[in-house]
Short mmCIF file of C-alpha atoms and ligand atoms in Angstrom, two decimals:
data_model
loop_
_atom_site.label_atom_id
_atom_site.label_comp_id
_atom_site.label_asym_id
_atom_site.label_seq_id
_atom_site.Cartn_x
_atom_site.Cartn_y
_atom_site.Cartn_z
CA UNK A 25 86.70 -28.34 -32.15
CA UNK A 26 87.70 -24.41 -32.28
CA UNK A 27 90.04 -23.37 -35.00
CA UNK A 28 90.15 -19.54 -34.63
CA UNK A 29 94.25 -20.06 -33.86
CA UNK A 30 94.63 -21.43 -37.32
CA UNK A 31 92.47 -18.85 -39.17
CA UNK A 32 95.17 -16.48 -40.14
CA UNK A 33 96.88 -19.29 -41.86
CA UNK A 34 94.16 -19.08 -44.34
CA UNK A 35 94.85 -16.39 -46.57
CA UNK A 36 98.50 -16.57 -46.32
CA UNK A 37 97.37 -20.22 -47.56
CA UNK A 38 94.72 -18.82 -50.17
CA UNK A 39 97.58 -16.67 -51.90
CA UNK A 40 100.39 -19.46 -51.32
CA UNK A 41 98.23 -21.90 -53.24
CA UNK A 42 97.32 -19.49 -55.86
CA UNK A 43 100.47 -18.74 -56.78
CA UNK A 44 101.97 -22.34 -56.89
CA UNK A 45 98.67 -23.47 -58.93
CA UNK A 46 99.85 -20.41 -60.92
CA UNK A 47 103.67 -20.87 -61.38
CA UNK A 48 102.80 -24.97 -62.44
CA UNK A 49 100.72 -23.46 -65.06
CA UNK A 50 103.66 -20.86 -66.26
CA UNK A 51 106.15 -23.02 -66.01
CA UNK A 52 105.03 -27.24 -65.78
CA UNK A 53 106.84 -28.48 -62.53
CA UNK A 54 108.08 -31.24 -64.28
CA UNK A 55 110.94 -29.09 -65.28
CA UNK A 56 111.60 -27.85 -61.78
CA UNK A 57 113.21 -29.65 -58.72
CA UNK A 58 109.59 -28.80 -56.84
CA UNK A 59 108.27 -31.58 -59.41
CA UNK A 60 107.22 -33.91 -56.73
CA UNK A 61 106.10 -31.49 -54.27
CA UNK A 62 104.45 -28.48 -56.30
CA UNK A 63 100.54 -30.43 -57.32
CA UNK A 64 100.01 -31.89 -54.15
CA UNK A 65 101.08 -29.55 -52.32
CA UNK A 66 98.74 -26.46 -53.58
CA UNK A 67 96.02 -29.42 -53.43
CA UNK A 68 96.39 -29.71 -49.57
CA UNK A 69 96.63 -26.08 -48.81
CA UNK A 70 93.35 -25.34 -50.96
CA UNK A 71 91.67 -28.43 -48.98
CA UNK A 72 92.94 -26.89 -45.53
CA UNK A 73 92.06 -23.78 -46.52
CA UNK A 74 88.70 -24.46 -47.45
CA UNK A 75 88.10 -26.61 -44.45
CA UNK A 76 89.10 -24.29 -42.16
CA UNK A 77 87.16 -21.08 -43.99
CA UNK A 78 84.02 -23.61 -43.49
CA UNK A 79 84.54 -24.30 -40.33
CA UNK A 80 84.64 -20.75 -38.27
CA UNK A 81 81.34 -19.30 -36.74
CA UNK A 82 81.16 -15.95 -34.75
CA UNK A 83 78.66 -17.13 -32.73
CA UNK A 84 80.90 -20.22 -31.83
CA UNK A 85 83.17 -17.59 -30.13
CA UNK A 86 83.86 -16.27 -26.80
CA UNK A 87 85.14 -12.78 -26.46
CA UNK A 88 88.21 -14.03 -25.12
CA UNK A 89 88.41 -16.51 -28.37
CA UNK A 90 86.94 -13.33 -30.40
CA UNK A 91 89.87 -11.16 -29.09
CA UNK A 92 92.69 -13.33 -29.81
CA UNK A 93 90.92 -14.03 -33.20
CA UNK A 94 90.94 -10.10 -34.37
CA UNK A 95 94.51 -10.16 -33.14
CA UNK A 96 95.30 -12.60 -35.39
CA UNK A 97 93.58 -10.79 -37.84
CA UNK A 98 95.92 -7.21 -37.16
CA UNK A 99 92.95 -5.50 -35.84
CA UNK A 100 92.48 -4.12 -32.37
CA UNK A 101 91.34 -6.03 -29.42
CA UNK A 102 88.30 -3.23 -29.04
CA UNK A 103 86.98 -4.33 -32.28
CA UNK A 104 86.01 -8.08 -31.33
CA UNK A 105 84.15 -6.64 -28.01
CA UNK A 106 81.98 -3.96 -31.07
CA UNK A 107 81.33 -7.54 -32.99
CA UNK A 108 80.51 -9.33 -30.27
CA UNK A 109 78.26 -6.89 -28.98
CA UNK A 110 76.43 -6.94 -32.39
CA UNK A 111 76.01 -10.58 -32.95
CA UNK A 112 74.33 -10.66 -29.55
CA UNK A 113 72.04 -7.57 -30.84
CA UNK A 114 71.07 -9.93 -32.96
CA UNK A 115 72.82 -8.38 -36.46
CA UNK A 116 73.39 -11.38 -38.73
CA UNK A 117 74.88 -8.96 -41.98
CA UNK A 118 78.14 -7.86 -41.49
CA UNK A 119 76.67 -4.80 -43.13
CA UNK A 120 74.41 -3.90 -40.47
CA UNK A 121 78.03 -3.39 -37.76
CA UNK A 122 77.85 0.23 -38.66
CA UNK A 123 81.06 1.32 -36.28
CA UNK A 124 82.67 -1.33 -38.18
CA UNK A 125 85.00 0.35 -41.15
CA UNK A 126 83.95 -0.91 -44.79
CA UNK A 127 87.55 -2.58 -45.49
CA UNK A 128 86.67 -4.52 -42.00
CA UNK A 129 83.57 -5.82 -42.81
CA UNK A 130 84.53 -6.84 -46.06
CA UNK A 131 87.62 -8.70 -44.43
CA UNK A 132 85.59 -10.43 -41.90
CA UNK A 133 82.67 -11.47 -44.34
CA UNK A 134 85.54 -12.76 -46.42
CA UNK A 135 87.15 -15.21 -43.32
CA UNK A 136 84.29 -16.42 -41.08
CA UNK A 137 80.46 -16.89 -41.32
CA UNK A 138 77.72 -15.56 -38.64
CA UNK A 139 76.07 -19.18 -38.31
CA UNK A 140 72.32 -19.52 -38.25
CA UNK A 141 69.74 -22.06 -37.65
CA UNK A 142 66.67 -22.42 -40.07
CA UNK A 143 63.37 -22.31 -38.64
CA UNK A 144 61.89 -25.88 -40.21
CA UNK A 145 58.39 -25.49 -37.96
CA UNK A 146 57.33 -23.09 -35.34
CA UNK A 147 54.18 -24.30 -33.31
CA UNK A 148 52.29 -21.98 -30.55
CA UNK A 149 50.18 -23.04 -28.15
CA UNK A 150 47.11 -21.10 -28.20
CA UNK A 151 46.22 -21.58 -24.29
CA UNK A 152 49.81 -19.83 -22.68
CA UNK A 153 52.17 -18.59 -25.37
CA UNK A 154 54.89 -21.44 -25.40
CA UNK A 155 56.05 -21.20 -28.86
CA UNK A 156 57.71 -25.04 -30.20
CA UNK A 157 60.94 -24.61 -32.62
CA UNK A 158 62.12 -26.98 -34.99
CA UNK A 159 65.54 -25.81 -36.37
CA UNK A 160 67.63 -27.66 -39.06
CA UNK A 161 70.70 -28.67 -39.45
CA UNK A 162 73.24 -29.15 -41.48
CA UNK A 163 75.44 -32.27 -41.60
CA UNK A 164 79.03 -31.29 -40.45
CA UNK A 165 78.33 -29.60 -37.15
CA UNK A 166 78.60 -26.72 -38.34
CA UNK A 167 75.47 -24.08 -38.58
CA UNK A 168 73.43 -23.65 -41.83
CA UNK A 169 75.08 -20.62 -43.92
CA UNK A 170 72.32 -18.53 -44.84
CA UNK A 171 71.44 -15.24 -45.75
CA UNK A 172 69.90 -11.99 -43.86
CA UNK A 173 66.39 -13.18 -44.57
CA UNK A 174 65.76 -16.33 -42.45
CA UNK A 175 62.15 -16.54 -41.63
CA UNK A 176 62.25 -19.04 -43.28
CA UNK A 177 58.95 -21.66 -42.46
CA UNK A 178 58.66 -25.65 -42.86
CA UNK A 179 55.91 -24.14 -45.13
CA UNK A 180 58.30 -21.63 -47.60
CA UNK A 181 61.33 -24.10 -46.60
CA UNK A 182 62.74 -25.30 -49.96
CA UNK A 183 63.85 -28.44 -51.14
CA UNK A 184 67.42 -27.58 -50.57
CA UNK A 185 66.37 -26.40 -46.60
CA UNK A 186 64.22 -29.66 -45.99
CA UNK A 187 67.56 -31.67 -46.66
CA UNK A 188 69.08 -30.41 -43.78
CA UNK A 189 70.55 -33.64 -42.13
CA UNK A 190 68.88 -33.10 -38.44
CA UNK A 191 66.80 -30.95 -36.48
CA UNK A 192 66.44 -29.82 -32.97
CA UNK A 193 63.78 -28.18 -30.83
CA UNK A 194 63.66 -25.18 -28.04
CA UNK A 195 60.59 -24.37 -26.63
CA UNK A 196 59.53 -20.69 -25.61
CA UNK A 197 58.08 -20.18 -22.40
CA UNK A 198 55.94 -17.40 -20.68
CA UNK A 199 56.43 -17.31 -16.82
CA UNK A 200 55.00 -14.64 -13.74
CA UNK A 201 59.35 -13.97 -13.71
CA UNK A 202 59.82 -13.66 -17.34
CA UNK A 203 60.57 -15.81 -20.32
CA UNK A 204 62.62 -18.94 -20.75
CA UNK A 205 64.06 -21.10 -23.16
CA UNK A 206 64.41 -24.62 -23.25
CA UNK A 207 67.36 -25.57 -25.19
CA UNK A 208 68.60 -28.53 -27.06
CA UNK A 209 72.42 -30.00 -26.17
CA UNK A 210 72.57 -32.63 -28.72
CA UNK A 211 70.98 -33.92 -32.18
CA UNK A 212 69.73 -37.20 -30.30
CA UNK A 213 71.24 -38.69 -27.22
CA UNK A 214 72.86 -41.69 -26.55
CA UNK A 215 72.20 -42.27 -22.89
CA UNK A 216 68.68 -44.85 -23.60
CA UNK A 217 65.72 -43.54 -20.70
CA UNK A 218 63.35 -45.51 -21.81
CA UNK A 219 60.65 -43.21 -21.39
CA UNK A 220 62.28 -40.44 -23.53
CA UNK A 221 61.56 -39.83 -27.20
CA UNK A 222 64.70 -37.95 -27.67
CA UNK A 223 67.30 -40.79 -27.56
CA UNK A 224 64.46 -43.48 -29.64
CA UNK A 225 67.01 -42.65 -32.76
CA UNK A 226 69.95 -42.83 -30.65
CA UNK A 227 72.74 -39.93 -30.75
CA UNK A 228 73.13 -37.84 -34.45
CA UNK A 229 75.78 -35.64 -33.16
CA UNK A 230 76.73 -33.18 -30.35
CA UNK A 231 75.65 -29.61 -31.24
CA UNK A 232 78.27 -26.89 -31.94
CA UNK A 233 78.31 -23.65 -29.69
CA UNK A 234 76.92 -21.69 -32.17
CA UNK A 235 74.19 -23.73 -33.19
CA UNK A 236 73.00 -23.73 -29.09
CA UNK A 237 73.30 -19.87 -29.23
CA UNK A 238 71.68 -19.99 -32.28
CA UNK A 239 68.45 -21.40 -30.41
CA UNK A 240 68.74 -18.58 -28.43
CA UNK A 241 69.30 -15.58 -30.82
CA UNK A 242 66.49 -16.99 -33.37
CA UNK A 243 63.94 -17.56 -30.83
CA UNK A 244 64.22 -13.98 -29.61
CA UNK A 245 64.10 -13.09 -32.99
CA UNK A 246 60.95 -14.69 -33.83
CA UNK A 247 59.21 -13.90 -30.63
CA UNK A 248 60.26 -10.52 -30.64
CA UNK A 249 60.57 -10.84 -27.13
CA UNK A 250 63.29 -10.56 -24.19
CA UNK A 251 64.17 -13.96 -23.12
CA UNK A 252 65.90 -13.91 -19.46
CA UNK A 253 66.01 -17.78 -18.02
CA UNK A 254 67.50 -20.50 -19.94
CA UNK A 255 67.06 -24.09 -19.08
CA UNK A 256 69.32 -26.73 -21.22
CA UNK A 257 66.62 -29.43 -20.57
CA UNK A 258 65.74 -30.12 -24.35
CA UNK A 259 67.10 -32.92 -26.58
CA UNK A 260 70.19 -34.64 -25.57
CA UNK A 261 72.40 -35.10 -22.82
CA UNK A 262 74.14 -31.82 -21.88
CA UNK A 263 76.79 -33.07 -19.65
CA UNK A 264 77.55 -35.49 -22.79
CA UNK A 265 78.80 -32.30 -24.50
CA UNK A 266 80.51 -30.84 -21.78
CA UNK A 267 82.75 -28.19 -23.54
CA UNK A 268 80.85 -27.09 -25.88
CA UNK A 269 78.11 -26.55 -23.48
CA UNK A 270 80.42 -25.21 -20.51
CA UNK A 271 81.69 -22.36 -23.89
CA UNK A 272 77.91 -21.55 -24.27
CA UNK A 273 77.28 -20.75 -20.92
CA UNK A 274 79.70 -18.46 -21.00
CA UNK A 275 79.23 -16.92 -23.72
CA UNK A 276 75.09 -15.94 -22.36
CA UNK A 277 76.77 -14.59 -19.54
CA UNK A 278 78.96 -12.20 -21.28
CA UNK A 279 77.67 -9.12 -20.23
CA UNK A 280 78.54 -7.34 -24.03
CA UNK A 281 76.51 -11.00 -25.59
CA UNK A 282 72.78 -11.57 -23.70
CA UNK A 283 74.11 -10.93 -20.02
CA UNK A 284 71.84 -14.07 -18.61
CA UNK A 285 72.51 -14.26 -15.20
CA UNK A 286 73.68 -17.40 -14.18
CA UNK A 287 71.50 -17.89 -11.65
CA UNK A 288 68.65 -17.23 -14.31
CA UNK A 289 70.28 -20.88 -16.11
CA UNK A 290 69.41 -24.51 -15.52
CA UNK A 291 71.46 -27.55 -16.46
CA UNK A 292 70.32 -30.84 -16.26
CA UNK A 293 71.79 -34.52 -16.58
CA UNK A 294 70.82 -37.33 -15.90
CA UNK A 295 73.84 -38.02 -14.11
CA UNK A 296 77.35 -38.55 -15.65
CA UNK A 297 78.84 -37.84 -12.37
CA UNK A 298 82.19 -36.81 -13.29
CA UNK A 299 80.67 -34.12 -14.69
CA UNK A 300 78.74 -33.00 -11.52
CA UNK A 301 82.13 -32.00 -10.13
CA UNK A 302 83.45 -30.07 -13.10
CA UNK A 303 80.32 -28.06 -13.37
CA UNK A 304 80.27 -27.09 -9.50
CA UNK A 305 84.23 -26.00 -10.05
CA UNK A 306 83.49 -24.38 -13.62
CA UNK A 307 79.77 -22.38 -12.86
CA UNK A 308 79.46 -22.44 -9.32
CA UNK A 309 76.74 -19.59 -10.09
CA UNK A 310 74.54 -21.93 -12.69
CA UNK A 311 71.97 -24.49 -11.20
CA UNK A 312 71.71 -28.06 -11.52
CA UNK A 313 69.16 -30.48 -12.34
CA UNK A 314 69.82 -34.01 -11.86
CA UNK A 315 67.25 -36.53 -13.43
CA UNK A 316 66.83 -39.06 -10.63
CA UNK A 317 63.35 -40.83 -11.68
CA UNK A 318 63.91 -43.71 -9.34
CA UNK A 319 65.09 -44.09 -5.57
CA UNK A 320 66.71 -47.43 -5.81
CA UNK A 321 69.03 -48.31 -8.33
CA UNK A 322 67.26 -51.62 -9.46
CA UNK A 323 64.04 -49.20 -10.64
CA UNK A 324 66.40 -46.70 -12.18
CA UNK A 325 68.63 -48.87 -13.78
CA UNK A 326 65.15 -50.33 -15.23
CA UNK A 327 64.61 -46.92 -16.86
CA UNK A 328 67.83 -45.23 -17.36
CA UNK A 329 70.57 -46.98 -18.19
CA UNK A 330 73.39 -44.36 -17.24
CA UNK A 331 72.71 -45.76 -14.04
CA UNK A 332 74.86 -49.18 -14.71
CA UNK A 333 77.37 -46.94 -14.87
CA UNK A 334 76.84 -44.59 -12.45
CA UNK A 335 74.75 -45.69 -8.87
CA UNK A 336 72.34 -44.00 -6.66
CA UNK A 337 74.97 -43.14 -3.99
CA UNK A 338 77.76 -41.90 -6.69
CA UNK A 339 75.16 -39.44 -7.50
CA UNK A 340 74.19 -38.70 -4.39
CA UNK A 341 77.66 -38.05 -2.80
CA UNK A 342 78.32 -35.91 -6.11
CA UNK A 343 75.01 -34.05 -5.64
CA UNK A 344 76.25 -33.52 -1.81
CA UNK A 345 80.10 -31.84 -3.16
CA UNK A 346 77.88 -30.02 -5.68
CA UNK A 347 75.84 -28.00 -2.93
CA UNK A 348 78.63 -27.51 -0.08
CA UNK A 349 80.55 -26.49 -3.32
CA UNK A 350 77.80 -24.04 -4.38
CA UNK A 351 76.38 -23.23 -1.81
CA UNK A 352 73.72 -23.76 -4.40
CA UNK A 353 69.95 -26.01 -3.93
CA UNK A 354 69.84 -29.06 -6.16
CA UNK A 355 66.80 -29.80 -7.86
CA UNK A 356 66.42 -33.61 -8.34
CA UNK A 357 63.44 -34.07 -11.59
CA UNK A 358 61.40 -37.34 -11.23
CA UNK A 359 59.15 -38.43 -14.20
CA UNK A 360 56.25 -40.22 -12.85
CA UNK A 361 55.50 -43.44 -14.72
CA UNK A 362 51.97 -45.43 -13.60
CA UNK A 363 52.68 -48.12 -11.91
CA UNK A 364 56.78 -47.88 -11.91
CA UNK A 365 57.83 -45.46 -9.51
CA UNK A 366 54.70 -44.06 -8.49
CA UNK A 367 53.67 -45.77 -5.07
CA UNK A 368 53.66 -44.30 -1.74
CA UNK A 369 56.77 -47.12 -1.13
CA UNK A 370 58.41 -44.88 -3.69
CA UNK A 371 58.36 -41.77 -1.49
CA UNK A 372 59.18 -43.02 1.07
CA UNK A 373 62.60 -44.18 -0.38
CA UNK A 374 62.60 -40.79 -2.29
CA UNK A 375 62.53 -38.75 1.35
CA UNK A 376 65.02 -41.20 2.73
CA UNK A 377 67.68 -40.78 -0.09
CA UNK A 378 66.83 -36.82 0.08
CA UNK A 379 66.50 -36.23 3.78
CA UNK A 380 69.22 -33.24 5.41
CA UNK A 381 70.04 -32.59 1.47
CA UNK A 382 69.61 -29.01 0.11
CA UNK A 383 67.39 -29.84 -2.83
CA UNK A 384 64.00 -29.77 -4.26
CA UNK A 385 62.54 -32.27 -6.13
CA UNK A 386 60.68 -31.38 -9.44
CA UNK A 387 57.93 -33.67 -10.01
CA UNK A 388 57.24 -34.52 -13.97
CA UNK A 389 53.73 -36.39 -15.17
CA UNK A 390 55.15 -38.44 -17.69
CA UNK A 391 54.52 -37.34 -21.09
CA UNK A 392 53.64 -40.26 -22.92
CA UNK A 393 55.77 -41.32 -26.05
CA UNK A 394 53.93 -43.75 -28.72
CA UNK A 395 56.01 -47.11 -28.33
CA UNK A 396 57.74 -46.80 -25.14
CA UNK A 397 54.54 -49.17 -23.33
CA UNK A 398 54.79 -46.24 -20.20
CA UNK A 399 51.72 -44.37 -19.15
CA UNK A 400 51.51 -41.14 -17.26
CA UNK A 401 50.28 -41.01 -13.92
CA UNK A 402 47.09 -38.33 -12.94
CA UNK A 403 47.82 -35.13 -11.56
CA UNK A 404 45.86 -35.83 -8.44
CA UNK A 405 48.68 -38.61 -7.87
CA UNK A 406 51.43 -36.45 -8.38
CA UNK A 407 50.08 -34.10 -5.80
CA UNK A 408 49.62 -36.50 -3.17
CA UNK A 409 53.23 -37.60 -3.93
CA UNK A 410 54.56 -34.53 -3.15
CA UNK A 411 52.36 -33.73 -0.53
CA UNK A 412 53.97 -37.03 1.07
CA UNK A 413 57.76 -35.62 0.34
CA UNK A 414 56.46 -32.17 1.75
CA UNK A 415 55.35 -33.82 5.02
CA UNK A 416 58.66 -35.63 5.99
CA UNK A 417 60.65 -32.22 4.72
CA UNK A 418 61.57 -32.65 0.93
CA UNK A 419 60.23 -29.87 -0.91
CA UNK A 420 58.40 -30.43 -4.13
CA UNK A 421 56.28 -29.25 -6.28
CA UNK A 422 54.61 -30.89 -9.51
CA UNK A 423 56.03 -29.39 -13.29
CA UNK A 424 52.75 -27.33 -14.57
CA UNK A 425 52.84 -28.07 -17.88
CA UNK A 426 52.92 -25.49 -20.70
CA UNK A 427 52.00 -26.11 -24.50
CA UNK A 428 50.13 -28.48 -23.47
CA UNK A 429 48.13 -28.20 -26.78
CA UNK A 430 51.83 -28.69 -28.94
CA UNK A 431 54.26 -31.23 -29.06
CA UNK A 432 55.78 -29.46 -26.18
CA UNK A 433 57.38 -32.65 -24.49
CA UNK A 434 61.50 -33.03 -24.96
CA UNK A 435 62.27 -35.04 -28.60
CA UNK A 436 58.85 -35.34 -29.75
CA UNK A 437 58.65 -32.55 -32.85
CA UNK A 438 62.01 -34.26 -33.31
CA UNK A 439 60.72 -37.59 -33.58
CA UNK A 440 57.50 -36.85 -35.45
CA UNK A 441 59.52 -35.32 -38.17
CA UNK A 442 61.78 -38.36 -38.49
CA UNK A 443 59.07 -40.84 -38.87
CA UNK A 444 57.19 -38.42 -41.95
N1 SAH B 21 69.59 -35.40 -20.59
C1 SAH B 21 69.10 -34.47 -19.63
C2 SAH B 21 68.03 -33.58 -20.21
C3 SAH B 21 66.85 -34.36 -20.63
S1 SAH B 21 65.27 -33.65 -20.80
C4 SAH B 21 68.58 -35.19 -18.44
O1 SAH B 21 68.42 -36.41 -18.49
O2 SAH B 21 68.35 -34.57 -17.42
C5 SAH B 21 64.81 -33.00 -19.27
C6 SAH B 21 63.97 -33.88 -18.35
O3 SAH B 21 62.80 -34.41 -18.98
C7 SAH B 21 64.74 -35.07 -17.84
O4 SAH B 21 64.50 -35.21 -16.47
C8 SAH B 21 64.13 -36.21 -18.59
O5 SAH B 21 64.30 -37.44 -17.95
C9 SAH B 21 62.69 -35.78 -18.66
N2 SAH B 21 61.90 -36.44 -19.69
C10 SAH B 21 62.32 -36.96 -20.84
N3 SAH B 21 61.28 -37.49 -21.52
C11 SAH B 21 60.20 -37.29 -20.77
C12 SAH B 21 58.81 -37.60 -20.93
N4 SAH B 21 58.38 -38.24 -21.99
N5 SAH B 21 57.97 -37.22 -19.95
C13 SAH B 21 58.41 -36.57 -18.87
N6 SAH B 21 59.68 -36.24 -18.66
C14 SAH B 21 60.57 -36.60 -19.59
#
């Protein structure tokens, strides 16, 4: 939910509630025809007040939101495009927004927050680079509020920080092309793969714009380095939080924010294939992943359930509008589970369903989660299976896999944490 359009009601609502807290003290409203009226009244405007002053991140904004928000605030329009451009400099003081005038700053520190994610565990794999986050969160959906000096640790992480109510991961990856970033979508996910340790706890909540480019901003932080590919492939189901996630994307590509190139991001779903079509009419520029995992829908319904509601050839006809749409490949991902969709039956319904499509398929060793009774397949096998894809046309190529030596896999951090 955005409530920028409602800010400016807040200190016109501030000083209205002051002064009829004020005026009941002066004079006791009993005496006054407002009698009924006057208590409650100042009540609810401090309540909506407060509620709305809680609510409003600057990272949740997009310039156009920014704009109409410094508008509001009887400031010029150039002034939300100097903000902007710090927040995505990373600046997280109001202070630091030097070509910002004092009485601004003071204003804006006053009326909205720069959200921030704490860091609750960084892990780095000592073979490649990949660097694991584990951020908290706070309860409301909102980000945490928290001062300049975040680097913060799960080791220096107080009391206070550990009861954060959730946490997500992002993973930070070195490639030849550059880095990347592996985002989460969601605190948990409803949508039940079997195979996946993100949606074991089921869904927390969706995650707020902010706190995705939050994941973004404090990983670059940390690293220190330039991150230029984004892939929204961590916890949760992106296409479950479709606005907040179509807001985000935006926002990256905002040439004053990070200026990704949307060619340079990845979404993937695991099919909620309404969706499909708004994201080929909304970013026609961004890629798609679709989790597939399965070439009939009796194995896939066996492993994701999304696909009782959604069947093989909805997907397929959406993944068909998606590319004539584009203009754009689609990459289908397919986990590899011993002994479930692994045999050379398998690929040969795979290259079937895939034949004449413009698409690659991503092919994903399963990385086994504790409880879920599915085991991984060898990477000999997965090369033979995409050999077999290769030979009838289908390009594919097997995921190498990074951080090997961490809990790099989607959800697991996640999980380990919940279960300590
Ligand atoms: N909800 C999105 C993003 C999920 S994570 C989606 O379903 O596409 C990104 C990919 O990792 C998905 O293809 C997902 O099915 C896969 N995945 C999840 N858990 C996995 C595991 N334990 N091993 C291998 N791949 C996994």
């Amino acid at each position: 939910m955005y409530v920028h359009g409602t800010l400016s009601l807040c200190p016109h609502a501030a000083v209205l509630s002051a002064f009829v807290v004020a005026f009941h003290k002066w004079r006791p409203l009993e005496t006054t025809k407002y009698r009924r009226c006057g208590r409650p009244l100042a009540y609810i405007l401090l309540v909506f007040m407060c509620y709305n002053i809680s609510m409003v991140d600057l990272r949740d904004m997009t310039i156009g939101e920014m704009e109409s928000f410094f508008v509001e605030l009887g400031e010029p329009k150039y002034r939300a495009h100097q903000v902007f451009s710090w927040l995505y400099k990373g600046v997280t003081d109001f202070d630091e927004m030097v070509n910002i005038p004092k009485v601004l700053r003071e204003k804006l520190s006053g009326a909205v927050y720069i959200g921030r994610l704490a860091i609750l565990e960084v892990q780095e794999s000592k073979s490649d680079g990949t660097q694991k986050f584990l951020f908290g969160l706070t309860n409301g959906g909102g980000t945490n509020v928290v001062g300049a000096d975040m680097e913060m640790t799960y080791a220096n992480a107080s009391d206070a920080d550990m009861r954060c109510a959730d946490a997500v991961e992002a993973v930070f990856m070195k490639y030849k092309y550059g880095n990347s970033i592996c985002i989460s979508s969601q605190a948990g996910c409803r949508m039940g793969c079997k195979f996946c340790a993100s949606t074991r706890n089921g869904l927390s909540r969706n995650l707020t714009v902010g706190e995705m480019v939050s994941q973004v901003l404090e990983a670059t932080r940390q690293t220190g380095e330039f991150i230029g590919h984004m892939v929204v492939m961590g916890t949760g189901e992106p296409f479950d939080n479709y606005e907040n996630l179509s807001r985000f994307i935006s926002i990256l590509h905002e040439k004053e924010g990070l200026g990704l190139s949307n060619r340079n991001i990845t979404v993937s779903t695991c099919g909620i294939v309404p969706k499909i079509y708004d994201f080929a009419k909304d970013h026609p520029q961004v890629n798609l992943a679709i989790s597939l995992h399965a070439a009939t829908d009796g194995k896939r319904s066996a492993m994701m359930p999304i696909n009782n509601k959604y069947k093989i050839a909805e997907i397929m006809k959406a993944a068909k509008h998606y590319t004539a749409e584009t203009g754009r490949r689609i990459t289908f991902e397919y986990t590899m589970v011993n002994g479930v969709n692994d045999s050379d039956e398998d690929a040969r319904n795979l290259m079937s369903l895939l034949k004449g499509l413009n698409c690659h398929v991503n092919l994903i060793p399963l990385n086994k989660v504790e409880g879920t009774g599915f085991d991984t397949v060898s990477r000999k096998r997965a090369e033979e299976f995409a050999e077999m894809l290769e030979n009838s046309g289908v390009t594919a190529t097997v995921r190498r896999e990074l951080g090997s030596d961490i809990d790099a896999a989607c959800g697991q951090l996640r999980l380990k944490k919940s279960r300590e």
